[in-house]
Amino acid sequence: DAKTTQPPSMDCAEGRAANLPCNHSTISGNEYVYWYRQIHSQGPQYIIHGLKNNETNEMASLIITEDRKSSTLILPHATLRDTAVYYCIVRVGRYGGSQGNLIFGKGTKLSVKP
Amino acid sequence: DAGVTQSPTHLIKTRGQQVTLRCSPKSGHDTVSWYQQALGQGPQFIFQYYEEEERQRGNFPDRFSGHQFPNYSSELNVNALLLGDSALYLCASSLIAGGPHEQYFGPGTRLTVT
């Protein structure tokens, strides 16, 4: 699975958009970009994933560059409850022979401030 | 649906002792994965169980073992505890045919080794 690089921490004002970047310059053609977040003292929670097109769901939007070497997770109107560590993970979309093996880095600690 | 549940919530053990952690998967799921999360780090994959067998294993010593029962619940056993085994232990459940976005994590068990 490709390696990802994320900033260790970011701040965001409540009500503003939070834009979390992720670099994955060695991504392969069959690898997806996944985002998880972990609120303090809880297990990680799936947010969104995408292959090459931009994606949006009720939680967030995912913007993937045309060359697929980087992506941005957007929380459109951040709230205090969005304070968490956000993990960007790149891997194949189906489990195949490596199901369950999510490789987490250190992620980005997002602090939403009032 | 109770989601993924883990017990106990917290545990304190002495170096050299043995510990057993328990996980009940989300209803309908047949696969359980275990992760170790040290303070300030992302979760690290320990192993995965499906059909009562260990299917995949991360870079963890044999002191870490597991079991899956016919009802799909699972146990993680750690023998000869070391101070470095202090961590949050996360259980995640999924379907064997599912994708990474369909993996649900429990709240974890906080293990402290003194």
mmCIF file of C-alpha atoms in Angstrom:
data_model
loop_
_atom_site.group_PDB
_atom_site.id
_atom_site.type_symbol
_atom_site.label_atom_id
_atom_site.label_comp_id
_atom_site.label_asym_id
_atom_site.label_seq_id
_atom_site.Cartn_x
_atom_site.Cartn_y
_atom_site.Cartn_z
ATOM 1 C CA ASP A 1 0.000 0.000 0.000
ATOM 2 C CA ALA A 2 1.189 3.502 -0.828
ATOM 3 C CA LYS A 3 2.613 5.743 1.891
ATOM 4 C CA THR A 4 0.772 8.916 2.898
ATOM 5 C CA THR A 5 2.007 12.196 4.382
ATOM 6 C CA GLN A 6 -0.201 14.445 6.509
ATOM 7 C CA PRO A 7 0.511 17.533 8.626
ATOM 8 C CA PRO A 8 0.650 16.615 12.320
ATOM 9 C CA SER A 9 -1.860 19.253 13.410
ATOM 10 C CA MET A 10 -4.279 21.911 12.180
ATOM 11 C CA ASP A 11 -6.655 24.420 13.732
ATOM 12 C CA CYS A 12 -10.019 25.525 12.385
ATOM 13 C CA ALA A 13 -12.599 28.037 13.595
ATOM 14 C CA GLU A 14 -16.034 26.676 14.396
ATOM 15 C CA GLY A 15 -18.419 27.122 11.470
ATOM 16 C CA ARG A 16 -15.634 27.472 8.928
ATOM 17 C CA ALA A 17 -14.539 24.841 6.420
ATOM 18 C CA ALA A 18 -11.731 22.514 7.510
ATOM 19 C CA ASN A 19 -9.436 21.446 4.681
ATOM 20 C CA LEU A 20 -7.166 18.528 5.552
ATOM 21 C CA PRO A 21 -4.435 17.694 3.000
ATOM 22 C CA CYS A 22 -2.834 14.344 2.265
ATOM 23 C CA ASN A 23 0.058 13.536 -0.054
ATOM 24 C CA HIS A 24 0.236 10.091 -1.643
ATOM 25 C CA SER A 25 2.659 10.510 -4.531
ATOM 26 C CA THR A 26 3.301 6.752 -4.945
ATOM 27 C CA ILE A 27 -0.367 5.767 -5.255
ATOM 28 C CA SER A 28 -1.075 2.970 -7.725
ATOM 29 C CA GLY A 29 -3.858 2.914 -10.287
ATOM 30 C CA ASN A 30 -6.002 0.454 -8.338
ATOM 31 C CA GLU A 31 -5.595 2.127 -4.949
ATOM 32 C CA TYR A 32 -8.316 4.183 -3.331
ATOM 33 C CA VAL A 33 -7.959 7.056 -0.872
ATOM 34 C CA TYR A 34 -9.763 6.415 2.422
ATOM 35 C CA TRP A 35 -10.322 8.807 5.291
ATOM 36 C CA TYR A 36 -11.024 7.774 8.857
ATOM 37 C CA ARG A 37 -11.206 9.881 11.987
ATOM 38 C CA GLN A 38 -10.728 9.047 15.645
ATOM 39 C CA ILE A 39 -12.388 11.134 18.293
ATOM 40 C CA HIS A 40 -10.653 11.009 21.663
ATOM 41 C CA SER A 41 -11.157 7.701 23.489
ATOM 42 C CA GLN A 42 -13.149 6.160 20.631
ATOM 43 C CA GLY A 43 -12.329 3.757 17.797
ATOM 44 C CA PRO A 44 -11.664 5.059 14.281
ATOM 45 C CA GLN A 45 -14.711 5.929 12.192
ATOM 46 C CA TYR A 46 -14.916 5.717 8.402
ATOM 47 C CA ILE A 47 -15.622 9.062 6.691
ATOM 48 C CA ILE A 48 -15.311 8.769 2.928
ATOM 49 C CA HIS A 49 -13.284 7.205 0.118
ATOM 50 C CA GLY A 50 -12.608 7.760 -3.567
ATOM 51 C CA LEU A 51 -10.620 6.526 -6.556
ATOM 52 C CA LYS A 52 -10.214 9.513 -8.867
ATOM 53 C CA ASN A 53 -13.441 11.462 -8.920
ATOM 54 C CA ASN A 54 -14.415 13.908 -6.213
ATOM 55 C CA GLU A 55 -16.807 12.432 -3.689
ATOM 56 C CA THR A 56 -19.312 13.893 -1.248
ATOM 57 C CA ASN A 57 -21.427 12.370 1.490
ATOM 58 C CA GLU A 58 -23.274 13.620 4.547
ATOM 59 C CA MET A 59 -20.047 13.944 6.524
ATOM 60 C CA ALA A 60 -17.499 15.419 4.134
ATOM 61 C CA SER A 61 -16.185 15.992 0.616
ATOM 62 C CA LEU A 62 -13.066 14.426 -0.871
ATOM 63 C CA ILE A 63 -11.135 16.244 -3.577
ATOM 64 C CA ILE A 64 -8.504 14.179 -5.434
ATOM 65 C CA THR A 65 -6.068 15.911 -7.774
ATOM 66 C CA GLU A 66 -6.042 14.890 -11.418
ATOM 67 C CA ASP A 67 -2.667 13.149 -11.065
ATOM 68 C CA ARG A 68 -3.977 11.425 -7.897
ATOM 69 C CA LYS A 69 -0.823 12.302 -5.974
ATOM 70 C CA SER A 70 -2.675 14.273 -3.317
ATOM 71 C CA SER A 71 -6.135 14.786 -1.889
ATOM 72 C CA THR A 72 -8.033 17.060 0.466
ATOM 73 C CA LEU A 73 -10.745 16.151 2.934
ATOM 74 C CA ILE A 74 -13.202 19.001 3.416
ATOM 75 C CA LEU A 75 -15.498 19.370 6.414
ATOM 76 C CA PRO A 76 -17.738 22.196 5.124
ATOM 77 C CA HIS A 77 -18.910 23.630 8.454
ATOM 78 C CA ALA A 78 -16.686 22.353 11.236
ATOM 79 C CA THR A 79 -18.159 21.975 14.717
ATOM 80 C CA LEU A 80 -16.466 21.363 18.063
ATOM 81 C CA ARG A 81 -17.462 17.695 17.720
ATOM 82 C CA ASP A 82 -15.236 17.423 14.641
ATOM 83 C CA THR A 83 -12.144 17.781 16.846
ATOM 84 C CA ALA A 84 -10.337 14.495 16.220
ATOM 85 C CA VAL A 85 -7.341 12.823 14.586
ATOM 86 C CA TYR A 86 -7.936 12.360 10.858
ATOM 87 C CA TYR A 87 -6.204 9.508 9.021
ATOM 88 C CA CYS A 88 -5.636 9.324 5.272
ATOM 89 C CA ILE A 89 -5.099 5.728 4.078
ATOM 90 C CA VAL A 90 -4.323 4.514 0.571
ATOM 91 C CA ARG A 91 -5.035 0.900 -0.344
ATOM 92 C CA VAL A 92 -6.863 -1.333 -2.788
ATOM 93 C CA GLY A 93 -10.599 -1.034 -2.651
ATOM 94 C CA ARG A 94 -11.478 -4.641 -2.064
ATOM 95 C CA TYR A 95 -9.939 -6.785 0.597
ATOM 96 C CA GLY A 96 -8.667 -9.637 -1.488
ATOM 97 C CA GLY A 97 -5.858 -11.297 0.386
ATOM 98 C CA SER A 98 -5.227 -8.434 2.774
ATOM 99 C CA GLN A 99 -8.594 -7.764 4.327
ATOM 100 C CA GLY A 100 -8.541 -6.030 7.641
ATOM 101 C CA ASN A 101 -5.058 -4.713 7.206
ATOM 102 C CA LEU A 102 -5.562 -0.968 7.371
ATOM 103 C CA ILE A 103 -2.206 0.808 7.679
ATOM 104 C CA PHE A 104 -2.610 3.923 9.805
ATOM 105 C CA GLY A 105 -0.013 6.691 10.033
ATOM 106 C CA LYS A 106 -0.037 9.306 12.782
ATOM 107 C CA GLY A 107 -2.751 11.352 11.057
ATOM 108 C CA THR A 108 -3.622 15.032 11.476
ATOM 109 C CA LYS A 109 -4.920 16.271 14.799
ATOM 110 C CA LEU A 110 -7.662 18.773 13.936
ATOM 111 C CA SER A 111 -8.658 21.188 16.679
ATOM 112 C CA VAL A 112 -11.891 23.100 16.068
ATOM 113 C CA LYS A 113 -11.977 26.238 18.192
ATOM 114 C CA PRO A 114 -14.998 28.370 19.179
ATOM 115 C CA ASP B 1 -27.828 -2.646 16.718
ATOM 116 C CA ALA B 2 -25.183 -2.367 19.447
ATOM 117 C CA GLY B 3 -22.300 -2.096 17.023
ATOM 118 C CA VAL B 4 -18.910 -3.501 17.995
ATOM 119 C CA THR B 5 -18.523 -3.979 21.725
ATOM 120 C CA GLN B 6 -15.363 -4.644 23.726
ATOM 121 C CA SER B 7 -14.686 -5.642 27.303
ATOM 122 C CA PRO B 8 -13.322 -4.655 29.653
ATOM 123 C CA THR B 9 -13.061 -0.909 29.113
ATOM 124 C CA HIS B 10 -9.921 -0.537 31.194
ATOM 125 C CA LEU B 11 -7.485 -3.030 32.630
ATOM 126 C CA ILE B 12 -4.367 -2.797 34.767
ATOM 127 C CA LYS B 13 -1.909 -5.710 34.800
ATOM 128 C CA THR B 14 1.553 -6.369 36.141
ATOM 129 C CA ARG B 15 4.563 -7.139 33.970
ATOM 130 C CA GLY B 16 4.775 -10.891 33.258
ATOM 131 C CA GLN B 17 1.059 -11.523 33.672
ATOM 132 C CA GLN B 18 -1.357 -12.687 31.004
ATOM 133 C CA VAL B 19 -4.454 -10.832 29.770
ATOM 134 C CA THR B 20 -7.567 -11.669 27.728
ATOM 135 C CA LEU B 21 -9.578 -9.030 25.897
ATOM 136 C CA ARG B 22 -12.980 -9.679 24.357
ATOM 137 C CA CYS B 23 -14.835 -8.401 21.300
ATOM 138 C CA SER B 24 -18.366 -8.871 19.978
ATOM 139 C CA PRO B 25 -18.723 -7.910 16.316
ATOM 140 C CA LYS B 26 -21.466 -5.843 14.764
ATOM 141 C CA SER B 27 -24.557 -7.913 14.026
ATOM 142 C CA GLY B 28 -24.198 -9.741 10.710
ATOM 143 C CA HIS B 29 -20.412 -9.448 10.537
ATOM 144 C CA ASP B 30 -18.239 -12.550 10.261
ATOM 145 C CA THR B 31 -14.695 -11.182 10.457
ATOM 146 C CA VAL B 32 -12.806 -9.658 13.388
ATOM 147 C CA SER B 33 -9.524 -7.749 13.266
ATOM 148 C CA TRP B 34 -7.447 -6.559 16.228
ATOM 149 C CA TYR B 35 -5.273 -3.454 16.383
ATOM 150 C CA GLN B 36 -2.870 -2.045 18.972
ATOM 151 C CA GLN B 37 -2.664 1.728 19.398
ATOM 152 C CA ALA B 38 0.174 3.143 21.476
ATOM 153 C CA LEU B 39 -0.156 6.670 22.831
ATOM 154 C CA GLY B 40 0.247 9.254 20.080
ATOM 155 C CA GLN B 41 0.417 6.657 17.308
ATOM 156 C CA GLY B 42 -2.038 5.318 14.778
ATOM 157 C CA PRO B 43 -3.508 1.826 15.224
ATOM 158 C CA GLN B 44 -1.246 -1.068 14.218
ATOM 159 C CA PHE B 45 -2.736 -4.278 12.794
ATOM 160 C CA ILE B 46 -2.228 -7.372 14.981
ATOM 161 C CA PHE B 47 -4.269 -10.099 13.270
ATOM 162 C CA GLN B 48 -7.583 -10.998 11.696
ATOM 163 C CA TYR B 49 -9.947 -13.919 12.305
ATOM 164 C CA TYR B 50 -12.488 -15.455 9.950
ATOM 165 C CA GLU B 51 -14.182 -18.849 10.208
ATOM 166 C CA GLU B 52 -12.458 -19.344 13.576
ATOM 167 C CA GLU B 53 -9.001 -19.195 12.000
ATOM 168 C CA GLU B 54 -6.275 -16.576 11.947
ATOM 169 C CA ARG B 55 -6.213 -15.388 8.339
ATOM 170 C CA GLN B 56 -3.655 -12.627 8.433
ATOM 171 C CA ARG B 57 -1.114 -11.373 10.936
ATOM 172 C CA GLY B 58 0.856 -8.185 11.398
ATOM 173 C CA ASN B 59 4.349 -7.831 12.851
ATOM 174 C CA PHE B 60 3.578 -8.954 16.396
ATOM 175 C CA PRO B 61 5.304 -11.705 18.440
ATOM 176 C CA ASP B 62 3.745 -15.040 19.310
ATOM 177 C CA ARG B 63 2.913 -13.688 22.771
ATOM 178 C CA PHE B 64 -0.124 -12.228 21.002
ATOM 179 C CA SER B 65 -2.703 -14.878 20.166
ATOM 180 C CA GLY B 66 -6.385 -14.941 19.473
ATOM 181 C CA HIS B 67 -9.482 -16.970 19.055
ATOM 182 C CA GLN B 68 -12.785 -16.636 17.255
ATOM 183 C CA PHE B 69 -15.882 -18.442 18.457
ATOM 184 C CA PRO B 70 -18.761 -19.905 16.392
ATOM 185 C CA ASN B 71 -20.866 -16.819 17.172
ATOM 186 C CA TYR B 72 -18.084 -14.702 15.562
ATOM 187 C CA SER B 73 -17.010 -13.080 18.824
ATOM 188 C CA SER B 74 -13.283 -12.996 19.445
ATOM 189 C CA GLU B 75 -10.638 -12.891 22.157
ATOM 190 C CA LEU B 76 -7.155 -11.415 22.131
ATOM 191 C CA ASN B 77 -4.657 -12.994 24.532
ATOM 192 C CA VAL B 78 -1.318 -11.489 25.454
ATOM 193 C CA ASN B 79 1.164 -13.547 27.498
ATOM 194 C CA ALA B 80 4.211 -12.441 29.482
ATOM 195 C CA LEU B 81 3.138 -8.807 29.467
ATOM 196 C CA LEU B 82 5.783 -6.134 28.924
ATOM 197 C CA LEU B 83 5.593 -2.462 29.847
ATOM 198 C CA GLY B 84 5.526 -1.731 26.103
ATOM 199 C CA ASP B 85 2.255 -3.627 25.727
ATOM 200 C CA SER B 86 0.463 -0.718 27.409
ATOM 201 C CA ALA B 87 -1.875 0.587 24.726
ATOM 202 C CA LEU B 88 -5.440 0.910 23.491
ATOM 203 C CA TYR B 89 -6.518 -2.370 21.906
ATOM 204 C CA LEU B 90 -9.120 -1.956 19.188
ATOM 205 C CA CYS B 91 -11.356 -4.570 17.668
ATOM 206 C CA ALA B 92 -12.894 -4.064 14.230
ATOM 207 C CA SER B 93 -15.534 -6.170 12.531
ATOM 208 C CA SER B 94 -16.521 -6.548 8.907
ATOM 209 C CA LEU B 95 -17.771 -8.984 6.311
ATOM 210 C CA ILE B 96 -15.119 -11.103 4.596
ATOM 211 C CA ALA B 97 -16.450 -9.906 1.247
ATOM 212 C CA GLY B 98 -16.604 -6.271 2.288
ATOM 213 C CA GLY B 99 -14.271 -3.357 1.676
ATOM 214 C CA PRO B 100 -12.205 -1.162 4.007
ATOM 215 C CA HIS B 101 -15.045 1.358 4.218
ATOM 216 C CA GLU B 102 -17.235 -1.327 5.730
ATOM 217 C CA GLN B 103 -15.015 -1.998 8.747
ATOM 218 C CA TYR B 104 -16.457 -0.873 12.079
ATOM 219 C CA PHE B 105 -14.310 -0.290 15.144
ATOM 220 C CA GLY B 106 -15.195 -0.762 18.781
ATOM 221 C CA PRO B 107 -14.328 1.751 21.511
ATOM 222 C CA GLY B 108 -11.272 -0.197 22.588
ATOM 223 C CA THR B 109 -9.808 -1.618 25.780
ATOM 224 C CA ARG B 110 -7.189 0.508 27.532
ATOM 225 C CA LEU B 111 -4.484 -1.816 28.918
ATOM 226 C CA THR B 112 -1.947 -0.482 31.385
ATOM 227 C CA VAL B 113 1.013 -2.693 32.317
ATOM 228 C CA THR B 114 2.889 -1.689 35.489
#
